[in-house]
Amino acid sequence: MPAAGKCLCGRIQYTLEQQGPGLDVCHCKNCQRQSGAAFVPFLATPLAALQVAGSPKTFMDDETESGKTVARHFCGDCGSHLYVTVEAAPNTAYVAVGTLDDTHDLRPECHGWTASKQEWIQILDSATQHEFEPHLQPESTVTG
Ligand SMILES: [Zn+2]
Ligand SMILES: [Zn+2]
């Protein structure tokens, strides 16, 4: 069943194929800076199954801690951080979960880059934690 989401102003709307409840929570400084939040939970979906209506802007973030370029797609009108794509997993989109309509089934599966986690955040769930890159294999995870 497809899940749906949109940016704050509603000019960009999307649907995606939800593969499961697991979120990849990113504590890297660049995600903090782009979102203005302490961390960003992402839901991985096959890029081909993400249907976007509207025209997100894209920032090619090539000053990442991993050294890999992250394409950050956002609404140019309201600034919502919508999804990212990464070089290492070109067929996967990571959707910023705050923009999804329904999030009640979702749970953290993995926390990445906890070395740059904000001090006051205490991770109380049982998801795996990685101080640096989470070593995800998103393509195989997503496609089964
Ligand atoms: Zn918008
Ligand atoms: Zn990040």
PDB file of C-alpha atoms and ligand atoms in Angstrom:
ATOM      1  CA  MET A   1       0.000   0.000   0.000  1.00  0.00           C
ATOM      2  CA  PRO A   2       1.554   3.326  -0.962  1.00  0.00           C
ATOM      3  CA  ALA A   3       2.308   5.915   1.700  1.00  0.00           C
ATOM      4  CA  ALA A   4       1.883   9.623   0.989  1.00  0.00           C
ATOM      5  CA  GLY A   5       3.506  12.830   2.095  1.00  0.00           C
ATOM      6  CA  LYS A   6       4.005  16.465   1.204  1.00  0.00           C
ATOM      7  CA  CYS A   7       6.032  19.554   1.996  1.00  0.00           C
ATOM      8  CA  LEU A   8       4.777  22.176   4.407  1.00  0.00           C
ATOM      9  CA  CYS A   9       3.219  24.426   1.733  1.00  0.00           C
ATOM     10  CA  GLY A  10       1.801  21.454  -0.214  1.00  0.00           C
ATOM     11  CA  ARG A  11       3.280  22.412  -3.614  1.00  0.00           C
ATOM     12  CA  ILE A  12       5.208  19.132  -3.609  1.00  0.00           C
ATOM     13  CA  GLN A  13       3.387  15.904  -2.887  1.00  0.00           C
ATOM     14  CA  TYR A  14       4.600  12.337  -3.169  1.00  0.00           C
ATOM     15  CA  THR A  15       3.698   8.719  -2.774  1.00  0.00           C
ATOM     16  CA  LEU A  16       6.110   5.898  -2.056  1.00  0.00           C
ATOM     17  CA  GLU A  17       6.143   2.169  -1.711  1.00  0.00           C
ATOM     18  CA  GLN A  18       6.670   1.457   1.967  1.00  0.00           C
ATOM     19  CA  GLN A  19       8.905  -1.570   2.443  1.00  0.00           C
ATOM     20  CA  GLY A  20       8.714  -1.898   6.196  1.00  0.00           C
ATOM     21  CA  PRO A  21       8.674  -0.034   9.465  1.00  0.00           C
ATOM     22  CA  GLY A  22      12.446   0.520   9.835  1.00  0.00           C
ATOM     23  CA  LEU A  23      13.871   4.023   9.928  1.00  0.00           C
ATOM     24  CA  ASP A  24      17.478   5.040   9.403  1.00  0.00           C
ATOM     25  CA  VAL A  25      18.025   7.883  11.840  1.00  0.00           C
ATOM     26  CA  CYS A  26      20.813  10.223  10.794  1.00  0.00           C
ATOM     27  CA  HIS A  27      22.638  12.303  13.403  1.00  0.00           C
ATOM     28  CA  CYS A  28      25.204  13.757  10.971  1.00  0.00           C
ATOM     29  CA  LYS A  29      25.907  17.467  11.149  1.00  0.00           C
ATOM     30  CA  ASN A  30      24.850  18.104   7.558  1.00  0.00           C
ATOM     31  CA  CYS A  31      21.381  16.619   8.131  1.00  0.00           C
ATOM     32  CA  GLN A  32      21.112  18.678  11.316  1.00  0.00           C
ATOM     33  CA  ARG A  33      22.087  21.789   9.437  1.00  0.00           C
ATOM     34  CA  GLN A  34      19.763  21.271   6.493  1.00  0.00           C
ATOM     35  CA  SER A  35      16.736  20.362   8.607  1.00  0.00           C
ATOM     36  CA  GLY A  36      17.406  22.670  11.527  1.00  0.00           C
ATOM     37  CA  ALA A  37      16.563  19.683  13.746  1.00  0.00           C
ATOM     38  CA  ALA A  38      18.653  17.503  16.067  1.00  0.00           C
ATOM     39  CA  PHE A  39      18.456  14.447  13.768  1.00  0.00           C
ATOM     40  CA  VAL A  40      16.545  13.248  10.723  1.00  0.00           C
ATOM     41  CA  PRO A  41      14.773   9.870  10.473  1.00  0.00           C
ATOM     42  CA  PHE A  42      14.679   8.517   6.918  1.00  0.00           C
ATOM     43  CA  LEU A  43      12.538   5.809   5.334  1.00  0.00           C
ATOM     44  CA  ALA A  44      14.242   3.992   2.462  1.00  0.00           C
ATOM     45  CA  THR A  45      12.196   3.285  -0.653  1.00  0.00           C
ATOM     46  CA  PRO A  46      13.124   2.230  -4.192  1.00  0.00           C
ATOM     47  CA  LEU A  47      13.706   5.428  -6.161  1.00  0.00           C
ATOM     48  CA  ALA A  48      11.492   4.090  -8.955  1.00  0.00           C
ATOM     49  CA  ALA A  49       8.620   3.710  -6.462  1.00  0.00           C
ATOM     50  CA  LEU A  50       8.789   7.327  -5.286  1.00  0.00           C
ATOM     51  CA  GLN A  51       6.301   9.358  -7.328  1.00  0.00           C
ATOM     52  CA  VAL A  52       6.816  13.089  -6.892  1.00  0.00           C
ATOM     53  CA  ALA A  53       4.323  15.737  -8.053  1.00  0.00           C
ATOM     54  CA  GLY A  54       5.865  19.217  -8.150  1.00  0.00           C
ATOM     55  CA  SER A  55       9.441  20.346  -8.679  1.00  0.00           C
ATOM     56  CA  PRO A  56      11.788  19.943  -5.730  1.00  0.00           C
ATOM     57  CA  LYS A  57      15.069  21.823  -5.806  1.00  0.00           C
ATOM     58  CA  THR A  58      18.235  19.778  -5.352  1.00  0.00           C
ATOM     59  CA  PHE A  59      21.345  20.683  -3.395  1.00  0.00           C
ATOM     60  CA  MET A  60      24.366  18.530  -4.220  1.00  0.00           C
ATOM     61  CA  ASP A  61      26.015  18.192  -0.808  1.00  0.00           C
ATOM     62  CA  ASP A  62      29.608  17.156  -1.478  1.00  0.00           C
ATOM     63  CA  GLU A  63      31.121  18.197   1.845  1.00  0.00           C
ATOM     64  CA  THR A  64      29.844  15.201   3.781  1.00  0.00           C
ATOM     65  CA  GLU A  65      31.689  13.301   6.492  1.00  0.00           C
ATOM     66  CA  SER A  66      31.498  10.115   4.433  1.00  0.00           C
ATOM     67  CA  GLY A  67      33.050  11.883   1.450  1.00  0.00           C
ATOM     68  CA  LYS A  68      30.150  10.709  -0.705  1.00  0.00           C
ATOM     69  CA  THR A  69      27.894  13.214  -2.419  1.00  0.00           C
ATOM     70  CA  VAL A  70      24.356  13.413  -1.057  1.00  0.00           C
ATOM     71  CA  ALA A  71      21.666  14.934  -3.298  1.00  0.00           C
ATOM     72  CA  ARG A  72      19.259  16.751  -0.982  1.00  0.00           C
ATOM     73  CA  HIS A  73      15.835  17.394  -2.495  1.00  0.00           C
ATOM     74  CA  PHE A  74      13.721  20.115  -0.891  1.00  0.00           C
ATOM     75  CA  CYS A  75      10.839  22.480  -1.568  1.00  0.00           C
ATOM     76  CA  GLY A  76      12.101  25.799  -2.908  1.00  0.00           C
ATOM     77  CA  ASP A  77       8.995  27.587  -1.637  1.00  0.00           C
ATOM     78  CA  CYS A  78       8.633  26.437   1.980  1.00  0.00           C
ATOM     79  CA  GLY A  79      12.047  24.794   2.514  1.00  0.00           C
ATOM     80  CA  SER A  80      10.849  21.340   3.616  1.00  0.00           C
ATOM     81  CA  HIS A  81      13.592  18.713   3.459  1.00  0.00           C
ATOM     82  CA  LEU A  82      11.868  15.953   1.427  1.00  0.00           C
ATOM     83  CA  TYR A  83      14.316  13.200   0.502  1.00  0.00           C
ATOM     84  CA  VAL A  84      17.928  12.429  -0.254  1.00  0.00           C
ATOM     85  CA  THR A  85      19.711  10.146  -2.667  1.00  0.00           C
ATOM     86  CA  VAL A  86      23.273   8.965  -2.088  1.00  0.00           C
ATOM     87  CA  GLU A  87      26.022   7.880  -4.477  1.00  0.00           C
ATOM     88  CA  ALA A  88      26.452   4.527  -2.767  1.00  0.00           C
ATOM     89  CA  ALA A  89      22.807   3.534  -3.344  1.00  0.00           C
ATOM     90  CA  PRO A  90      21.700   5.156  -6.594  1.00  0.00           C
ATOM     91  CA  ASN A  91      18.404   3.253  -6.796  1.00  0.00           C
ATOM     92  CA  THR A  92      17.180   4.188  -3.332  1.00  0.00           C
ATOM     93  CA  ALA A  93      15.494   7.332  -2.047  1.00  0.00           C
ATOM     94  CA  TYR A  94      15.623   8.181   1.657  1.00  0.00           C
ATOM     95  CA  VAL A  95      12.477  10.095   2.528  1.00  0.00           C
ATOM     96  CA  ALA A  96      12.577  12.531   5.452  1.00  0.00           C
ATOM     97  CA  VAL A  97       9.926  11.016   7.673  1.00  0.00           C
ATOM     98  CA  GLY A  98       8.579  14.275   9.079  1.00  0.00           C
ATOM     99  CA  THR A  99       6.997  14.940   5.677  1.00  0.00           C
ATOM    100  CA  LEU A 100       5.009  11.670   5.616  1.00  0.00           C
ATOM    101  CA  ASP A 101       1.280  11.857   6.396  1.00  0.00           C
ATOM    102  CA  ASP A 102       1.133   8.731   8.553  1.00  0.00           C
ATOM    103  CA  THR A 103       4.088   7.736  10.719  1.00  0.00           C
ATOM    104  CA  HIS A 104       2.445   5.721  13.487  1.00  0.00           C
ATOM    105  CA  ASP A 105       3.836   2.339  12.331  1.00  0.00           C
ATOM    106  CA  LEU A 106       7.425   3.494  11.912  1.00  0.00           C
ATOM    107  CA  ARG A 107      10.258   2.616  14.304  1.00  0.00           C
ATOM    108  CA  PRO A 108      14.021   3.233  14.292  1.00  0.00           C
ATOM    109  CA  GLU A 109      16.087   0.397  12.869  1.00  0.00           C
ATOM    110  CA  CYS A 110      19.473   2.077  12.843  1.00  0.00           C
ATOM    111  CA  HIS A 111      21.148   5.241  14.144  1.00  0.00           C
ATOM    112  CA  GLY A 112      24.066   6.553  12.098  1.00  0.00           C
ATOM    113  CA  TRP A 113      26.765   9.141  12.797  1.00  0.00           C
ATOM    114  CA  THR A 114      26.125   9.198  16.546  1.00  0.00           C
ATOM    115  CA  ALA A 115      29.573  10.774  17.025  1.00  0.00           C
ATOM    116  CA  SER A 116      27.896  14.042  15.987  1.00  0.00           C
ATOM    117  CA  LYS A 117      24.676  13.385  17.929  1.00  0.00           C
ATOM    118  CA  GLN A 118      23.503  16.310  20.047  1.00  0.00           C
ATOM    119  CA  GLU A 119      24.474  15.774  23.681  1.00  0.00           C
ATOM    120  CA  TRP A 120      20.961  15.878  25.106  1.00  0.00           C
ATOM    121  CA  ILE A 121      19.633  13.128  22.810  1.00  0.00           C
ATOM    122  CA  GLN A 122      19.396   9.798  24.644  1.00  0.00           C
ATOM    123  CA  ILE A 123      18.772   6.853  22.364  1.00  0.00           C
ATOM    124  CA  LEU A 124      16.372   4.608  24.266  1.00  0.00           C
ATOM    125  CA  ASP A 125      15.243   2.280  21.479  1.00  0.00           C
ATOM    126  CA  SER A 126      16.963  -1.000  20.636  1.00  0.00           C
ATOM    127  CA  ALA A 127      18.012  -0.008  17.114  1.00  0.00           C
ATOM    128  CA  THR A 128      21.655  -0.529  16.196  1.00  0.00           C
ATOM    129  CA  GLN A 129      23.953   2.444  16.702  1.00  0.00           C
ATOM    130  CA  HIS A 130      26.915   3.430  14.571  1.00  0.00           C
ATOM    131  CA  GLU A 131      29.316   6.123  15.616  1.00  0.00           C
ATOM    132  CA  PHE A 132      30.074   6.945  12.003  1.00  0.00           C
ATOM    133  CA  GLU A 133      28.727   5.582   8.723  1.00  0.00           C
ATOM    134  CA  PRO A 134      25.947   3.061   9.402  1.00  0.00           C
ATOM    135  CA  HIS A 135      27.227   0.539   6.807  1.00  0.00           C
ATOM    136  CA  LEU A 136      23.772   0.155   5.369  1.00  0.00           C
ATOM    137  CA  GLN A 137      23.296  -1.969   2.347  1.00  0.00           C
ATOM    138  CA  PRO A 138      20.194  -0.168   1.297  1.00  0.00           C
ATOM    139  CA  GLU A 139      19.862  -1.639  -2.185  1.00  0.00           C
ATOM    140  CA  SER A 140      19.736  -5.209  -0.904  1.00  0.00           C
ATOM    141  CA  THR A 141      17.581  -4.234   2.091  1.00  0.00           C
ATOM    142  CA  VAL A 142      15.085  -2.446  -0.064  1.00  0.00           C
ATOM    143  CA  THR A 143      14.831  -4.892  -2.890  1.00  0.00           C
ATOM    144  CA  GLY A 144      14.932  -7.924  -0.597  1.00  0.00           C
TER     145      GLY A 144
HETATM  146 ZN    ZN B   1       6.656  23.509   0.010  1.00  0.00          ZN
HETATM  147 ZN    ZN B   2      22.858  12.751   7.638  1.00  0.00          ZN
END
